[in-house]
mmCIF file of C-alpha atoms in Angstrom:
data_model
loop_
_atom_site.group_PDB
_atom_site.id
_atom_site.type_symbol
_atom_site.label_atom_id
_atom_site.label_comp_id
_atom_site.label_asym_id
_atom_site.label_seq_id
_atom_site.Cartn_x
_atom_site.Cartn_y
_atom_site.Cartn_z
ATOM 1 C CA UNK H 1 -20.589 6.392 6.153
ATOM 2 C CA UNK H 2 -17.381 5.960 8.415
ATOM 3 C CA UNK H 3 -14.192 6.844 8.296
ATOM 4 C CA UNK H 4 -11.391 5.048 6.411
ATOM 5 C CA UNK H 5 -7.743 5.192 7.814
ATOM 6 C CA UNK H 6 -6.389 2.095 5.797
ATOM 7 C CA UNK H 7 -2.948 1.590 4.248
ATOM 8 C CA UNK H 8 -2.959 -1.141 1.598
ATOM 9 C CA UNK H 9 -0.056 -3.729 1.200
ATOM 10 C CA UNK H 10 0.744 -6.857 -0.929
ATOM 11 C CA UNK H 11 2.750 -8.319 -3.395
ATOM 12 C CA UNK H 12 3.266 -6.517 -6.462
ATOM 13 C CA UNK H 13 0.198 -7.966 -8.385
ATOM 14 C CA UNK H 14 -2.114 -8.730 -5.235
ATOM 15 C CA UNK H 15 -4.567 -6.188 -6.360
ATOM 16 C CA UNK H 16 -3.646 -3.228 -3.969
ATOM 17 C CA UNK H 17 -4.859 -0.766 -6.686
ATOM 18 C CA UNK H 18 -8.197 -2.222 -7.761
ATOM 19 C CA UNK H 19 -9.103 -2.776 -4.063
ATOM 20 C CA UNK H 20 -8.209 0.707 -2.836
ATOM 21 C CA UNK H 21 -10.717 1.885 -5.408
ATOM 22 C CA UNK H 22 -13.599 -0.302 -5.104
ATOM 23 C CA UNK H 23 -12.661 0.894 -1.006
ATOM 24 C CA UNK H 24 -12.787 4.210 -1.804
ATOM 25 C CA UNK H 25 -15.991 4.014 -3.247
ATOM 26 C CA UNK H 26 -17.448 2.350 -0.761
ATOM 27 C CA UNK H 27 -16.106 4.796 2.100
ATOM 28 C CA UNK H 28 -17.311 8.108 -0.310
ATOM 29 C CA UNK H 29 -16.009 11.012 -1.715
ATOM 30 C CA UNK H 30 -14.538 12.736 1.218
ATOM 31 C CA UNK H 31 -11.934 9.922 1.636
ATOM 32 C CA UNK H 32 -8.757 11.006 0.089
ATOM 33 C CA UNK H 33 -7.124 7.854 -2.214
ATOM 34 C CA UNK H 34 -3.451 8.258 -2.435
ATOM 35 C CA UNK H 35 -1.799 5.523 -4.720
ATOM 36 C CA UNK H 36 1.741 6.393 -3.872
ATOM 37 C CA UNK H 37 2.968 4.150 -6.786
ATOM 38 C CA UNK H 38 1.164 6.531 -9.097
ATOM 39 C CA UNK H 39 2.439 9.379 -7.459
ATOM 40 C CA UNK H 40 6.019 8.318 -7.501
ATOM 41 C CA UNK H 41 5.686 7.167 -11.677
ATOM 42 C CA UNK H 42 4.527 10.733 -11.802
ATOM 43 C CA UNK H 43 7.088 12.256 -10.266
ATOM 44 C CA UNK H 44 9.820 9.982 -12.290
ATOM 45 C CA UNK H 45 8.309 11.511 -15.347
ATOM 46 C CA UNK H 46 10.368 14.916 -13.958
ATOM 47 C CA UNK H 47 12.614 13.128 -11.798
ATOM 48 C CA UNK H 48 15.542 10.596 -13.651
ATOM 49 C CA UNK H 49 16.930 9.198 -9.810
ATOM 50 C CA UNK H 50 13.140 8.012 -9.223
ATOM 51 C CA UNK H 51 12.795 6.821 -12.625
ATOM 52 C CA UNK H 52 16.056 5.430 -12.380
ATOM 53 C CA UNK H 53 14.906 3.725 -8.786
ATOM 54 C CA UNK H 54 11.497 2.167 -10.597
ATOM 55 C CA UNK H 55 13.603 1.251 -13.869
ATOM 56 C CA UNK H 56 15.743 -1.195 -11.027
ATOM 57 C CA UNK H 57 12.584 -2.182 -9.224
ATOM 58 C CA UNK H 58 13.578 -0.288 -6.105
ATOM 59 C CA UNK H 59 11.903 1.423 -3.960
ATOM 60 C CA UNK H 60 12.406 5.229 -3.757
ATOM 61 C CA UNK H 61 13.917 7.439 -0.972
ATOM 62 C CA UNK H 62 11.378 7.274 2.817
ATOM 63 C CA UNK H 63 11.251 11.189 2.905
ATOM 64 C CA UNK H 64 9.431 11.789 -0.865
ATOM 65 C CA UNK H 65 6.819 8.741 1.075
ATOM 66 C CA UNK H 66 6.743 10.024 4.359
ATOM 67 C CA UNK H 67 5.419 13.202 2.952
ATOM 68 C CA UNK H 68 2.804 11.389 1.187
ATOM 69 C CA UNK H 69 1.578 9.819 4.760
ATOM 70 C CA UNK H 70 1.966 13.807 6.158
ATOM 71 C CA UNK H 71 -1.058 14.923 4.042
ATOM 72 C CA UNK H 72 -2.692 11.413 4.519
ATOM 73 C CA UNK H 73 -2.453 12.520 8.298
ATOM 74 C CA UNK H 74 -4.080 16.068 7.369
ATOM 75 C CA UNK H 75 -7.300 14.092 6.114
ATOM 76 C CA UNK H 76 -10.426 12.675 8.201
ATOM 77 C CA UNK H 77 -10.583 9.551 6.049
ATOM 78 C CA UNK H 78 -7.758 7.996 3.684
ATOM 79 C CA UNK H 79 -6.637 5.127 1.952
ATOM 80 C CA UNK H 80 -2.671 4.739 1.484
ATOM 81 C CA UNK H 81 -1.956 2.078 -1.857
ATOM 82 C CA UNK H 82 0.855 0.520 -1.613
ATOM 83 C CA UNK H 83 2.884 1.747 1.483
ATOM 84 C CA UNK H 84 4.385 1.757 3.975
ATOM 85 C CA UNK H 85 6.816 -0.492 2.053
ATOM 86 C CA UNK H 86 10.158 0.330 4.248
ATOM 87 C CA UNK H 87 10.128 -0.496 8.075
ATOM 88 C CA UNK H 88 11.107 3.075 9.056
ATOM 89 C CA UNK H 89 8.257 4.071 7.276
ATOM 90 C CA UNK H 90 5.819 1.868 8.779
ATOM 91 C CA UNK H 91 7.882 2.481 12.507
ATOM 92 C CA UNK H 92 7.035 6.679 11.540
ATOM 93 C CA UNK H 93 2.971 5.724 11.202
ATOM 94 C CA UNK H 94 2.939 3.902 14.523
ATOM 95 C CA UNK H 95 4.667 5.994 16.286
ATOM 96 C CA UNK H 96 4.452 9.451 15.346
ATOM 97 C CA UNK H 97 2.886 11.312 18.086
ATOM 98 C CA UNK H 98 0.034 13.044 15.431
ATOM 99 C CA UNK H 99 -0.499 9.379 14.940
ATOM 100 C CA UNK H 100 -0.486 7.735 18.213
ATOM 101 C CA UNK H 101 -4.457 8.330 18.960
ATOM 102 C CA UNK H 102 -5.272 6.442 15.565
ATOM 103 C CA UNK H 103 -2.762 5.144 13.054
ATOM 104 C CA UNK H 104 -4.705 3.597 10.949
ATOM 105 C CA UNK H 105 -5.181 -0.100 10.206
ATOM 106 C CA UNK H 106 -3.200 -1.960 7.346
ATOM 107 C CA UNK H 107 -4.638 -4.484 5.127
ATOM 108 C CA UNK H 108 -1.968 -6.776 4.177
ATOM 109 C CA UNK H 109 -3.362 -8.856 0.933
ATOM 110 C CA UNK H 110 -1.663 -12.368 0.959
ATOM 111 C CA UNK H 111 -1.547 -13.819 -2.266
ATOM 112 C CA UNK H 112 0.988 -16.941 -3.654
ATOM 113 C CA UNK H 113 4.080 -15.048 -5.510
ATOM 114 C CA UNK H 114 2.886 -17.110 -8.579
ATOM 115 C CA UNK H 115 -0.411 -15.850 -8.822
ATOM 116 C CA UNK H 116 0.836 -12.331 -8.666
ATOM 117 C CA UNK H 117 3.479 -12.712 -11.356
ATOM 118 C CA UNK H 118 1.250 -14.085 -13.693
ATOM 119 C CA UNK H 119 -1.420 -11.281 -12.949
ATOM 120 C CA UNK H 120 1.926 -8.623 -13.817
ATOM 121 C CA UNK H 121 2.697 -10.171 -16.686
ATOM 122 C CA UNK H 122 -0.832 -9.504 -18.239
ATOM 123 C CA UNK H 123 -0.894 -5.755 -16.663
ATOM 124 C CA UNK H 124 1.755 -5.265 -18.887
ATOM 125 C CA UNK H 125 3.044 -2.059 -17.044
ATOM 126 C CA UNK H 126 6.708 -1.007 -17.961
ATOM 127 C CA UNK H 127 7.931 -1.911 -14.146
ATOM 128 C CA UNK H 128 6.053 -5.376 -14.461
ATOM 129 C CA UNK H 129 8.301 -6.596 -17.088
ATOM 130 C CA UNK H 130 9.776 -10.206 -16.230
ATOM 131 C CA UNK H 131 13.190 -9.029 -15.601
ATOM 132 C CA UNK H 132 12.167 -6.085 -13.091
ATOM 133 C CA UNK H 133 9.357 -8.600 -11.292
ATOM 134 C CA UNK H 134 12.156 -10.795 -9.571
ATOM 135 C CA UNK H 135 13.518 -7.945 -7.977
ATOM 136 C CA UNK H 136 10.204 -5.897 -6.858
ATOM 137 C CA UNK H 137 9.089 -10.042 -5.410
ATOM 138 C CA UNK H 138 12.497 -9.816 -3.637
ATOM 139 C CA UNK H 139 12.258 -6.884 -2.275
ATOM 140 C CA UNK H 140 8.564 -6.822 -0.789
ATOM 141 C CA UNK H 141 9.898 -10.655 0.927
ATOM 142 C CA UNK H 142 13.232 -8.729 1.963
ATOM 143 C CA UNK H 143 11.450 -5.483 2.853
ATOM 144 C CA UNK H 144 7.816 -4.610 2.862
ATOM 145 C CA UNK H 145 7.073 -8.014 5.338
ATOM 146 C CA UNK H 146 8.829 -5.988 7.615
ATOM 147 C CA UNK H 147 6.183 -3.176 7.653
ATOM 148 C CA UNK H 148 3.725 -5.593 8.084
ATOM 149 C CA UNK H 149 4.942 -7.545 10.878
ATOM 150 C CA UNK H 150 5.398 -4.321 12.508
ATOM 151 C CA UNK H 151 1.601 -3.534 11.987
ATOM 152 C CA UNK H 152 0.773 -6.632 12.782
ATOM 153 C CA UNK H 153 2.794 -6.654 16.229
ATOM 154 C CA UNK H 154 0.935 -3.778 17.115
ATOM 155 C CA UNK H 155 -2.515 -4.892 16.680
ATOM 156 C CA UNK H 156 -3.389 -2.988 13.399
ATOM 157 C CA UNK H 157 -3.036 -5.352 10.437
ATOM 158 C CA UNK H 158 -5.831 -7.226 8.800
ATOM 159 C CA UNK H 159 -4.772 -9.646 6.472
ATOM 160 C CA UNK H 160 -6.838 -10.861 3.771
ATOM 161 C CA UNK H 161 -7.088 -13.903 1.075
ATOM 162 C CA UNK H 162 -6.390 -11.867 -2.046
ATOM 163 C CA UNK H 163 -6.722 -14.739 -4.130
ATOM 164 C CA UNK H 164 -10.524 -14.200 -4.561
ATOM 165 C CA UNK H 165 -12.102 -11.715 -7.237
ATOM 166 C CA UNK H 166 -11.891 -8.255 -6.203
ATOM 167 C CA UNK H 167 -15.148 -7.990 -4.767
ATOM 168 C CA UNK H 168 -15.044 -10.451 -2.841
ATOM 169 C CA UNK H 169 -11.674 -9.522 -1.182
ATOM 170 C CA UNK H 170 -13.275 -6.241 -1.108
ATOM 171 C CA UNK H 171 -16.176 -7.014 0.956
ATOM 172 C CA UNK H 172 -13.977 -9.521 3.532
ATOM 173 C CA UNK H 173 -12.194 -6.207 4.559
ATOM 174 C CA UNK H 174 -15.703 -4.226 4.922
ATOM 175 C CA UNK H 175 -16.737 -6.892 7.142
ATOM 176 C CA UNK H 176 -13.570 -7.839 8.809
ATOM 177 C CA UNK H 177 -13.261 -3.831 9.582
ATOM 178 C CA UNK H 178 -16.723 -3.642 10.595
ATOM 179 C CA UNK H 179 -15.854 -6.393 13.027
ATOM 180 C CA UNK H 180 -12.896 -4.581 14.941
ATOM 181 C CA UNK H 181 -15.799 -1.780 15.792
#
């Protein structure tokens, strides 16, 4: 099986989560899954300013992420969920010299901002409530299209109809990776 050096992007709701996994198990065991959203709602649970941050639908502090993407960078194969979200963050991937050789590829999942607020809404997760969505939608437009345009302007961004089921979104990446070989 090869190697997977992927970071996942999208609207909240464009399935970032769901197709990380089915990704994961496609690329094996030995490639290291790091949902950073997950890792961040874990850390709130100890930390109030992150739970504070996620309570505002904000996104957290670069340095608690960019040491996320240094032990992503310690791993032969990974899969990133949900970040880079800032630009500086994506800027530190594409450029870091550790990087430069292979930075990974993102896969930006394009879905309508309706779609993806409906799909939130019957998640049900305490940051998807209705009043906290408006603000995490603003944000990624105001924000995390910054991280992709930077990915994209340097030839490493794949993006993909995330409208379909899973699956099927799943296997378009397989293929359009396989087709980058």
């Amino acid at each position: 099986m090869s190697k997977a050096k992927l970071f996942i992007l999208g609207l909240p709701g464009s399935g970032k989560g769901t197709i990380s996994k089915i990704l994961r198990d496609h690329y094996g065991n030995s490639t290291r899954y790091y949902d950073v959203g997950a890792i961040l709602r874990e850390q709130a649970t100890e930390d109030n300013h992150i739970k504070q941050v996620h309570a505002k639908g904000g996104l957290v502090d670069s340095d608690r992420v960019l040491n996320i993407f240094d032990d992503a960078l310690s791993q032969d194969s990974y899969i990133v969920d949900g970040s880079p979200r800032k630009p500086n963050e994506a800027q530190y991937i594409l450029t870091h010299p550790k990087w430069l050789d292979d930075p990974g590829i993102l896969i930006h999942l394009n879905l309508d901002a309706n779609v993806a607020k409906q799909r939130l809404l019957q998640r049900g997760r305490f940051d998807d409530a209705e009043n906290i969505l408006e603000t995490r939608m603003q944000r990624y437009f105001d924000t995390t299209v910054q991280s992709v345009e930077a990915f994209t302007n340097a030839n490493r961004c794949i993006t993909i109809d995330a409208a379909n089921d899973p699956n099927t979104v799943a296997t378009t990446i397989i293929k359009a990776l396989w087709d980058l070989k």
